[in-house]
C-alpha positions as a printed Julia matrix, in Angstrom:
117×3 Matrix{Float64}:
 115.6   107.67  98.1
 114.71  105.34  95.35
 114.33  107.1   91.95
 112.42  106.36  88.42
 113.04  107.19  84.9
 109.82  106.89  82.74
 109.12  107.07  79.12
 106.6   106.87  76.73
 106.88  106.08  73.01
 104.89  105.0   69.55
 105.67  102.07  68.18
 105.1   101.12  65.12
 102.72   98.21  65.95
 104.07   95.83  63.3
 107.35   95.97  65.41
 106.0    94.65  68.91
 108.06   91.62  68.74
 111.56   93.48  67.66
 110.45   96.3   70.61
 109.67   93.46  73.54
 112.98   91.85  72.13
 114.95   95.38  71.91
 113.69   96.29  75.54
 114.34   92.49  76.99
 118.17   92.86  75.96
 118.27   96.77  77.22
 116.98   95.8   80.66
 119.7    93.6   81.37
 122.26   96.06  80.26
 120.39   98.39  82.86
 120.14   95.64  85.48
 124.02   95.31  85.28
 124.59   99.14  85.36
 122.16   99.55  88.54
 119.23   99.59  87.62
 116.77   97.55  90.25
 113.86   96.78  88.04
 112.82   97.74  84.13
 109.21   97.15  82.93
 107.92   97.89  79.71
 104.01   98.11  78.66
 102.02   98.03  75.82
  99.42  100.2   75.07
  95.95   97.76  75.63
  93.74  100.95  76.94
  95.63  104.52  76.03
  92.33  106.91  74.6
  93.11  109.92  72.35
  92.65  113.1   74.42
  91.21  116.31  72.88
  93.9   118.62  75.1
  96.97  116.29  76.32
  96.86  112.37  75.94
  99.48  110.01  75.98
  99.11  109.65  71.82
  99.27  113.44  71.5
 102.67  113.78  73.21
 104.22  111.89  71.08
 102.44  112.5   68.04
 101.2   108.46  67.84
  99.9   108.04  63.74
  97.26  105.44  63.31
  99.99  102.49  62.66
 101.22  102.86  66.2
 100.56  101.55  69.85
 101.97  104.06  72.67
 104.06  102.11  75.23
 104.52  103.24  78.64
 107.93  101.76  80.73
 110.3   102.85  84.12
 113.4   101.9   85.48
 113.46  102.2   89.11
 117.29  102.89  90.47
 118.44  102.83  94.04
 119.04  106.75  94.49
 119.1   109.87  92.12
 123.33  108.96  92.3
 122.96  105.33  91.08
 120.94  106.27  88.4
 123.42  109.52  87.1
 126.16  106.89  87.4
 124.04  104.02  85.75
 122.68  105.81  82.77
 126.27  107.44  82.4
 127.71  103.56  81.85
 124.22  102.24  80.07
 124.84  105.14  77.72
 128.74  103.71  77.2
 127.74  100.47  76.78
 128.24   98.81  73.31
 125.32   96.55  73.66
 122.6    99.64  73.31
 124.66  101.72  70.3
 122.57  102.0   67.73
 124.55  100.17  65.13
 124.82   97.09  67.73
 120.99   97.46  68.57
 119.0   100.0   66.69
 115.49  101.06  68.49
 112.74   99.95  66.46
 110.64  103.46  66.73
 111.17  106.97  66.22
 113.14  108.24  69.35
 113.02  111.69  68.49
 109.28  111.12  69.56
 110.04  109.55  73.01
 109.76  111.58  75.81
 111.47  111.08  78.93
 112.17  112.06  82.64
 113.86  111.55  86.23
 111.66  111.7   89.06
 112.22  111.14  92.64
 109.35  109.14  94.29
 107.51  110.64  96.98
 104.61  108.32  97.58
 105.27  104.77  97.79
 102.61  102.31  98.97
């Protein structure tokens, strides 16, 4: 059963252009490990919440845009296996490519789809 891995982030607005370049280079190192698709998004329409919002959970300051992206893997296997070699991979080390946000702020999570229409 096809599985996703989504994420959500602040960015430092100023960096949009490093980020869509960061993610563009990541997504083909994904691809390559498995990966069937990557999309990343940019915040256009992301409100503040008063009890949970997408700018709450990961504390988003006013310099920031929250972006939104999934990778959608084959099975739950392909994407242990995938993320195992994406992980190994030179290309994304941080001293090779260094994430242009705070990834301590990121969160992040498997889930197996169960609707798909």
């Amino acid at each position: 059963m096809t599985y996703v891995d989504g994420f959500v982030a602040a960015v430092p607005t100023a960096n949009r252009e490093a980020f869509r370049q960061h993610a563009q280079m990541a997504a083909g190192v994904f691809k390559e490990h498995g990966a069937l698709k990557v999309v990343e998004c940019w915040g256009d329409d992301v409100p503040e919440g008063t009890l949970t919002s997408f700018p709450m959970a990961v504390k988003r300051k006013d310099d920031e845009t929250v972006v939104f992206s999934w990778i959608l893997w084959p099975s739950r296997q392909a994407r242990d296996d995938g993320m195992k070699a994406v992980m190994a991979d030179p290309r994304v080390q941080p001293d090779k490519n260094p994430m242009p946000f705070d990834g301590k702020r990121m969160i992040y999570g498997g889930f197996e789809m169960i609707v798909e229409a």
